[in-house]
Amino acid sequence: MQKVDLIATATFGLEAVVAEEVKALGYHDVQVENGKVQYRADLSAIARSNLWLRTADRVRLKIGEFRATTFDELFEQTKALPWADWISEDAAFPVEGKSVKSTLFSVSDCQAIVKKAVVESLKKTYKRDWFEEKGPLYKIEVALHKDVATLTIDTSGPGLHKRGYRGLIGTAPLKETMAAAMILLSRWKPDRILMDPFCGSGTIPIEAALIGQNIAPGMNREFVSEAWPVIPRSIWREARAETHDLARYEQKLEIIGTDADDEILKVARRNAGEAGVDDLIHFQRMDVRDIRSKRKYGYLICNPPYGERLGEWKQVSRLYGEMGRTFAAELDTWSFYIITSDEQFEEHFGRTASKKRKLYNGNIKVDYYQFYGPKPPRPAVVAPGE
């Protein structure tokens, strides 16, 4: 099958997580760079990557890469790329761009030159002077970094965080991709209880349910490349059939989402229903100070309010202190995974994290604090005859 070069774009700090996901799909020719993971695979990887990647922002098809310090170089080398191998005669092919630390710093000029070069390339193949651009969408990006131009076509359409289940959202929501990354980084296993005491619109519990039953995050949405004539429909049919074959609907889960706001919990329940996992999550109104559980060795994963959200650091620091005291007293065998922008979080929480990881929640710089609880005891081994 035809080989393609793909780029899974990633939020800063999540590149290694995305790379793990790519390798788990069976693609091992992988390069990890800032903000992206590059890999070479067969044509079916376009469908499978879009359907399965939980933490990537989108999947781009790499058409070419070259050094360009003049507009002539950008034009001629873009024109020489095999655009007609992908872009159909009736296609719409807008161009977007970005430039970082490059001689060609005018993004609008670079976009115009790339557009012109692609048109000239397509003219040679299709023997026409004008393109109506009313067919399938091929959104081209020219990305310049230190004078190296990378030309790609977006295969996803709306970002991969748009799973299709979240309509109404709360204030400053956590993206689905970030929620999934938090769960994957925690190494949570489906046989352990998971709780989010600030569940809001339900993103973390819902993503946990999808992960726990191995439900592909893109199962219930469409992708722009599904309309590309160059990708046989059989590839998408087989890739979607695989998502159903690999789902573990029989896997039992214990996932709890609590919040102090009744109205947002209604949204959470509605979102869980849209995702098809409402029977796997128990949502309950509860203040964080009232968190209790008889279960041992659970996982608590949450995105509590930041100072940016509440506007008062004193109120936030008091909340974090209440969290620390409640969790220590009531969930003493649990592991805690908490994301926040508060650089003094450990001081307020009353405990030093086992590990922390720098991330970005939207444009907010945050740390992912990981507090490891004790490991559960191993089941006793009974000798034969006892």
PDB file of C-alpha atoms in Angstrom, residues 194-344:
ATOM      1  CA  LEU A 194     -11.510   6.913  39.223  1.00  0.00           C
ATOM      2  CA  MET A 195     -12.974  10.117  40.626  1.00  0.00           C
ATOM      3  CA  ASP A 196     -13.062  13.748  39.457  1.00  0.00           C
ATOM      4  CA  PRO A 197     -14.298  16.055  42.265  1.00  0.00           C
ATOM      5  CA  PHE A 198     -14.435  19.094  39.915  1.00  0.00           C
ATOM      6  CA  CYS A 199     -16.007  17.340  36.949  1.00  0.00           C
ATOM      7  CA  GLY A 200     -17.746  20.383  35.460  1.00  0.00           C
ATOM      8  CA  SER A 201     -19.207  19.371  32.093  1.00  0.00           C
ATOM      9  CA  GLY A 202     -17.844  15.853  32.567  1.00  0.00           C
ATOM     10  CA  THR A 203     -14.838  15.811  30.252  1.00  0.00           C
ATOM     11  CA  ILE A 204     -12.422  13.821  32.457  1.00  0.00           C
ATOM     12  CA  PRO A 205     -14.952  11.127  33.480  1.00  0.00           C
ATOM     13  CA  ILE A 206     -16.185  10.789  29.889  1.00  0.00           C
ATOM     14  CA  GLU A 207     -12.671  10.475  28.475  1.00  0.00           C
ATOM     15  CA  ALA A 208     -11.882   7.914  31.191  1.00  0.00           C
ATOM     16  CA  ALA A 209     -14.917   5.863  30.174  1.00  0.00           C
ATOM     17  CA  LEU A 210     -13.852   5.951  26.514  1.00  0.00           C
ATOM     18  CA  ILE A 211     -10.320   4.882  27.461  1.00  0.00           C
ATOM     19  CA  GLY A 212     -11.567   2.234  29.894  1.00  0.00           C
ATOM     20  CA  GLN A 213     -13.667   0.513  27.239  1.00  0.00           C
ATOM     21  CA  ASN A 214     -11.177   1.217  24.426  1.00  0.00           C
ATOM     22  CA  ILE A 215     -13.752   3.228  22.485  1.00  0.00           C
ATOM     23  CA  ALA A 216     -12.094   5.192  19.672  1.00  0.00           C
ATOM     24  CA  PRO A 217     -12.535   8.936  20.344  1.00  0.00           C
ATOM     25  CA  GLY A 218     -13.334   9.660  16.696  1.00  0.00           C
ATOM     26  CA  MET A 219     -15.867   6.850  16.298  1.00  0.00           C
ATOM     27  CA  ASN A 220     -18.891   9.164  16.160  1.00  0.00           C
ATOM     28  CA  ARG A 221     -17.605  12.040  14.049  1.00  0.00           C
ATOM     29  CA  GLU A 222     -16.557  12.736  10.466  1.00  0.00           C
ATOM     30  CA  PHE A 223     -13.218  13.895   9.055  1.00  0.00           C
ATOM     31  CA  VAL A 224     -12.508  16.132   6.089  1.00  0.00           C
ATOM     32  CA  SER A 225     -10.331  13.525   4.354  1.00  0.00           C
ATOM     33  CA  GLU A 226     -13.244  11.083   4.162  1.00  0.00           C
ATOM     34  CA  ALA A 227     -14.365  13.096   1.102  1.00  0.00           C
ATOM     35  CA  TRP A 228     -10.999  12.820  -0.679  1.00  0.00           C
ATOM     36  CA  PRO A 229     -11.324  10.667  -3.846  1.00  0.00           C
ATOM     37  CA  VAL A 230      -7.705   9.504  -3.527  1.00  0.00           C
ATOM     38  CA  ILE A 231      -8.502   7.554  -0.334  1.00  0.00           C
ATOM     39  CA  PRO A 232     -10.653   4.507  -1.157  1.00  0.00           C
ATOM     40  CA  ARG A 233     -13.872   4.353   0.822  1.00  0.00           C
ATOM     41  CA  SER A 234     -12.972   0.791   1.769  1.00  0.00           C
ATOM     42  CA  ILE A 235     -10.110   2.159   3.895  1.00  0.00           C
ATOM     43  CA  TRP A 236     -12.514   4.227   5.983  1.00  0.00           C
ATOM     44  CA  ARG A 237     -15.025   1.355   6.201  1.00  0.00           C
ATOM     45  CA  GLU A 238     -12.360  -1.029   7.453  1.00  0.00           C
ATOM     46  CA  ALA A 239     -10.938   1.536   9.895  1.00  0.00           C
ATOM     47  CA  ARG A 240     -14.373   2.229  11.361  1.00  0.00           C
ATOM     48  CA  ALA A 241     -15.137  -1.491  11.563  1.00  0.00           C
ATOM     49  CA  GLU A 242     -11.904  -1.885  13.537  1.00  0.00           C
ATOM     50  CA  THR A 243     -13.103   0.658  16.114  1.00  0.00           C
ATOM     51  CA  HIS A 244     -16.159  -1.511  16.789  1.00  0.00           C
ATOM     52  CA  ASP A 245     -14.177  -4.744  16.834  1.00  0.00           C
ATOM     53  CA  LEU A 246     -11.656  -3.443  19.379  1.00  0.00           C
ATOM     54  CA  ALA A 247     -14.125  -1.746  21.728  1.00  0.00           C
ATOM     55  CA  ARG A 248     -14.470  -3.550  25.070  1.00  0.00           C
ATOM     56  CA  TYR A 249     -18.086  -2.794  25.896  1.00  0.00           C
ATOM     57  CA  GLU A 250     -18.147  -5.587  28.461  1.00  0.00           C
ATOM     58  CA  GLN A 251     -15.420  -3.917  30.589  1.00  0.00           C
ATOM     59  CA  LYS A 252     -16.911  -2.843  33.921  1.00  0.00           C
ATOM     60  CA  LEU A 253     -15.851   0.581  35.185  1.00  0.00           C
ATOM     61  CA  GLU A 254     -16.281   2.589  38.369  1.00  0.00           C
ATOM     62  CA  ILE A 255     -16.045   6.281  37.473  1.00  0.00           C
ATOM     63  CA  ILE A 256     -17.426   9.097  39.618  1.00  0.00           C
ATOM     64  CA  GLY A 257     -17.806  12.765  38.739  1.00  0.00           C
ATOM     65  CA  THR A 258     -18.819  15.279  41.409  1.00  0.00           C
ATOM     66  CA  ASP A 259     -19.307  19.038  41.379  1.00  0.00           C
ATOM     67  CA  ALA A 260     -20.925  21.645  43.608  1.00  0.00           C
ATOM     68  CA  ASP A 261     -22.995  23.040  40.706  1.00  0.00           C
ATOM     69  CA  ASP A 262     -26.267  21.253  39.897  1.00  0.00           C
ATOM     70  CA  GLU A 263     -26.664  23.014  36.558  1.00  0.00           C
ATOM     71  CA  ILE A 264     -23.254  22.006  35.218  1.00  0.00           C
ATOM     72  CA  LEU A 265     -23.922  18.430  36.332  1.00  0.00           C
ATOM     73  CA  LYS A 266     -26.986  18.423  34.068  1.00  0.00           C
ATOM     74  CA  VAL A 267     -24.659  19.342  31.210  1.00  0.00           C
ATOM     75  CA  ALA A 268     -22.231  16.590  32.252  1.00  0.00           C
ATOM     76  CA  ARG A 269     -24.979  13.962  32.218  1.00  0.00           C
ATOM     77  CA  ARG A 270     -26.155  15.173  28.809  1.00  0.00           C
ATOM     78  CA  ASN A 271     -22.601  15.043  27.424  1.00  0.00           C
ATOM     79  CA  ALA A 272     -22.086  11.536  28.806  1.00  0.00           C
ATOM     80  CA  GLY A 273     -25.304  10.492  27.104  1.00  0.00           C
ATOM     81  CA  GLU A 274     -24.123  11.932  23.787  1.00  0.00           C
ATOM     82  CA  ALA A 275     -20.853   9.996  24.189  1.00  0.00           C
ATOM     83  CA  GLY A 276     -22.794   6.798  24.929  1.00  0.00           C
ATOM     84  CA  VAL A 277     -21.149   6.306  28.331  1.00  0.00           C
ATOM     85  CA  ASP A 278     -23.780   7.670  30.702  1.00  0.00           C
ATOM     86  CA  ASP A 279     -24.312   4.212  32.183  1.00  0.00           C
ATOM     87  CA  LEU A 280     -20.614   4.023  33.118  1.00  0.00           C
ATOM     88  CA  ILE A 281     -20.362   7.243  35.164  1.00  0.00           C
ATOM     89  CA  HIS A 282     -22.027   8.231  38.409  1.00  0.00           C
ATOM     90  CA  PHE A 283     -22.454  12.019  38.621  1.00  0.00           C
ATOM     91  CA  GLN A 284     -23.305  13.539  41.997  1.00  0.00           C
ATOM     92  CA  ARG A 285     -23.580  16.997  43.530  1.00  0.00           C
ATOM     93  CA  MET A 286     -20.946  17.293  46.253  1.00  0.00           C
ATOM     94  CA  ASP A 287     -18.591  19.874  47.709  1.00  0.00           C
ATOM     95  CA  VAL A 288     -14.942  18.857  47.578  1.00  0.00           C
ATOM     96  CA  ARG A 289     -14.761  19.033  51.392  1.00  0.00           C
ATOM     97  CA  ASP A 290     -17.329  16.232  51.572  1.00  0.00           C
ATOM     98  CA  ILE A 291     -15.462  13.789  49.326  1.00  0.00           C
ATOM     99  CA  ARG A 292     -15.479  10.294  50.813  1.00  0.00           C
ATOM    100  CA  SER A 293     -14.967   6.742  49.569  1.00  0.00           C
ATOM    101  CA  LYS A 294     -14.760   3.326  51.159  1.00  0.00           C
ATOM    102  CA  ARG A 295     -12.853   2.111  48.124  1.00  0.00           C
ATOM    103  CA  LYS A 296      -9.070   1.842  48.389  1.00  0.00           C
ATOM    104  CA  TYR A 297      -6.234   2.578  45.952  1.00  0.00           C
ATOM    105  CA  GLY A 298      -8.303   4.785  43.669  1.00  0.00           C
ATOM    106  CA  TYR A 299      -7.297   7.508  41.216  1.00  0.00           C
ATOM    107  CA  LEU A 300      -8.399  11.097  41.678  1.00  0.00           C
ATOM    108  CA  ILE A 301      -7.832  13.155  38.518  1.00  0.00           C
ATOM    109  CA  CYS A 302      -9.040  16.733  38.341  1.00  0.00           C
ATOM    110  CA  ASN A 303      -8.811  20.230  36.909  1.00  0.00           C
ATOM    111  CA  PRO A 304      -9.720  22.465  39.890  1.00  0.00           C
ATOM    112  CA  PRO A 305     -10.356  26.223  39.558  1.00  0.00           C
ATOM    113  CA  TYR A 306      -7.266  28.386  38.938  1.00  0.00           C
ATOM    114  CA  GLY A 307      -6.695  31.921  40.142  1.00  0.00           C
ATOM    115  CA  GLU A 308      -7.312  33.077  36.559  1.00  0.00           C
ATOM    116  CA  ARG A 309     -10.797  31.655  36.776  1.00  0.00           C
ATOM    117  CA  LEU A 310     -11.885  32.824  40.210  1.00  0.00           C
ATOM    118  CA  GLY A 311      -9.919  36.052  40.196  1.00  0.00           C
ATOM    119  CA  GLU A 312      -8.850  35.694  43.826  1.00  0.00           C
ATOM    120  CA  TRP A 313      -5.677  33.807  44.737  1.00  0.00           C
ATOM    121  CA  LYS A 314      -6.617  33.745  48.434  1.00  0.00           C
ATOM    122  CA  GLN A 315      -9.830  31.890  47.650  1.00  0.00           C
ATOM    123  CA  VAL A 316      -7.961  29.431  45.414  1.00  0.00           C
ATOM    124  CA  SER A 317      -5.189  28.781  47.927  1.00  0.00           C
ATOM    125  CA  ARG A 318      -7.818  28.146  50.628  1.00  0.00           C
ATOM    126  CA  LEU A 319      -9.569  25.685  48.316  1.00  0.00           C
ATOM    127  CA  TYR A 320      -6.295  23.847  47.629  1.00  0.00           C
ATOM    128  CA  GLY A 321      -5.642  23.592  51.357  1.00  0.00           C
ATOM    129  CA  GLU A 322      -9.106  22.094  51.913  1.00  0.00           C
ATOM    130  CA  MET A 323      -8.415  19.610  49.119  1.00  0.00           C
ATOM    131  CA  GLY A 324      -5.135  18.541  50.699  1.00  0.00           C
ATOM    132  CA  ARG A 325      -6.639  18.011  54.138  1.00  0.00           C
ATOM    133  CA  THR A 326      -9.727  16.183  52.856  1.00  0.00           C
ATOM    134  CA  PHE A 327      -7.827  13.895  50.500  1.00  0.00           C
ATOM    135  CA  ALA A 328      -5.217  13.018  53.137  1.00  0.00           C
ATOM    136  CA  ALA A 329      -7.882  12.168  55.718  1.00  0.00           C
ATOM    137  CA  GLU A 330     -10.451  10.416  53.531  1.00  0.00           C
ATOM    138  CA  LEU A 331      -8.499   9.007  50.582  1.00  0.00           C
ATOM    139  CA  ASP A 332      -5.235   8.007  52.234  1.00  0.00           C
ATOM    140  CA  THR A 333      -4.484   5.102  49.849  1.00  0.00           C
ATOM    141  CA  TRP A 334      -5.408   7.002  46.673  1.00  0.00           C
ATOM    142  CA  SER A 335      -3.218   8.601  44.008  1.00  0.00           C
ATOM    143  CA  PHE A 336      -3.941  12.215  43.028  1.00  0.00           C
ATOM    144  CA  TYR A 337      -3.371  13.879  39.645  1.00  0.00           C
ATOM    145  CA  ILE A 338      -4.099  17.595  39.631  1.00  0.00           C
ATOM    146  CA  ILE A 339      -3.540  20.263  36.968  1.00  0.00           C
ATOM    147  CA  THR A 340      -3.240  23.937  37.954  1.00  0.00           C
ATOM    148  CA  SER A 341      -1.377  27.132  37.093  1.00  0.00           C
ATOM    149  CA  ASP A 342      -0.596  27.850  40.766  1.00  0.00           C
ATOM    150  CA  GLU A 343       3.176  27.525  41.182  1.00  0.00           C
ATOM    151  CA  GLN A 344       2.719  27.313  44.975  1.00  0.00           C
TER     152      GLN A 344
END
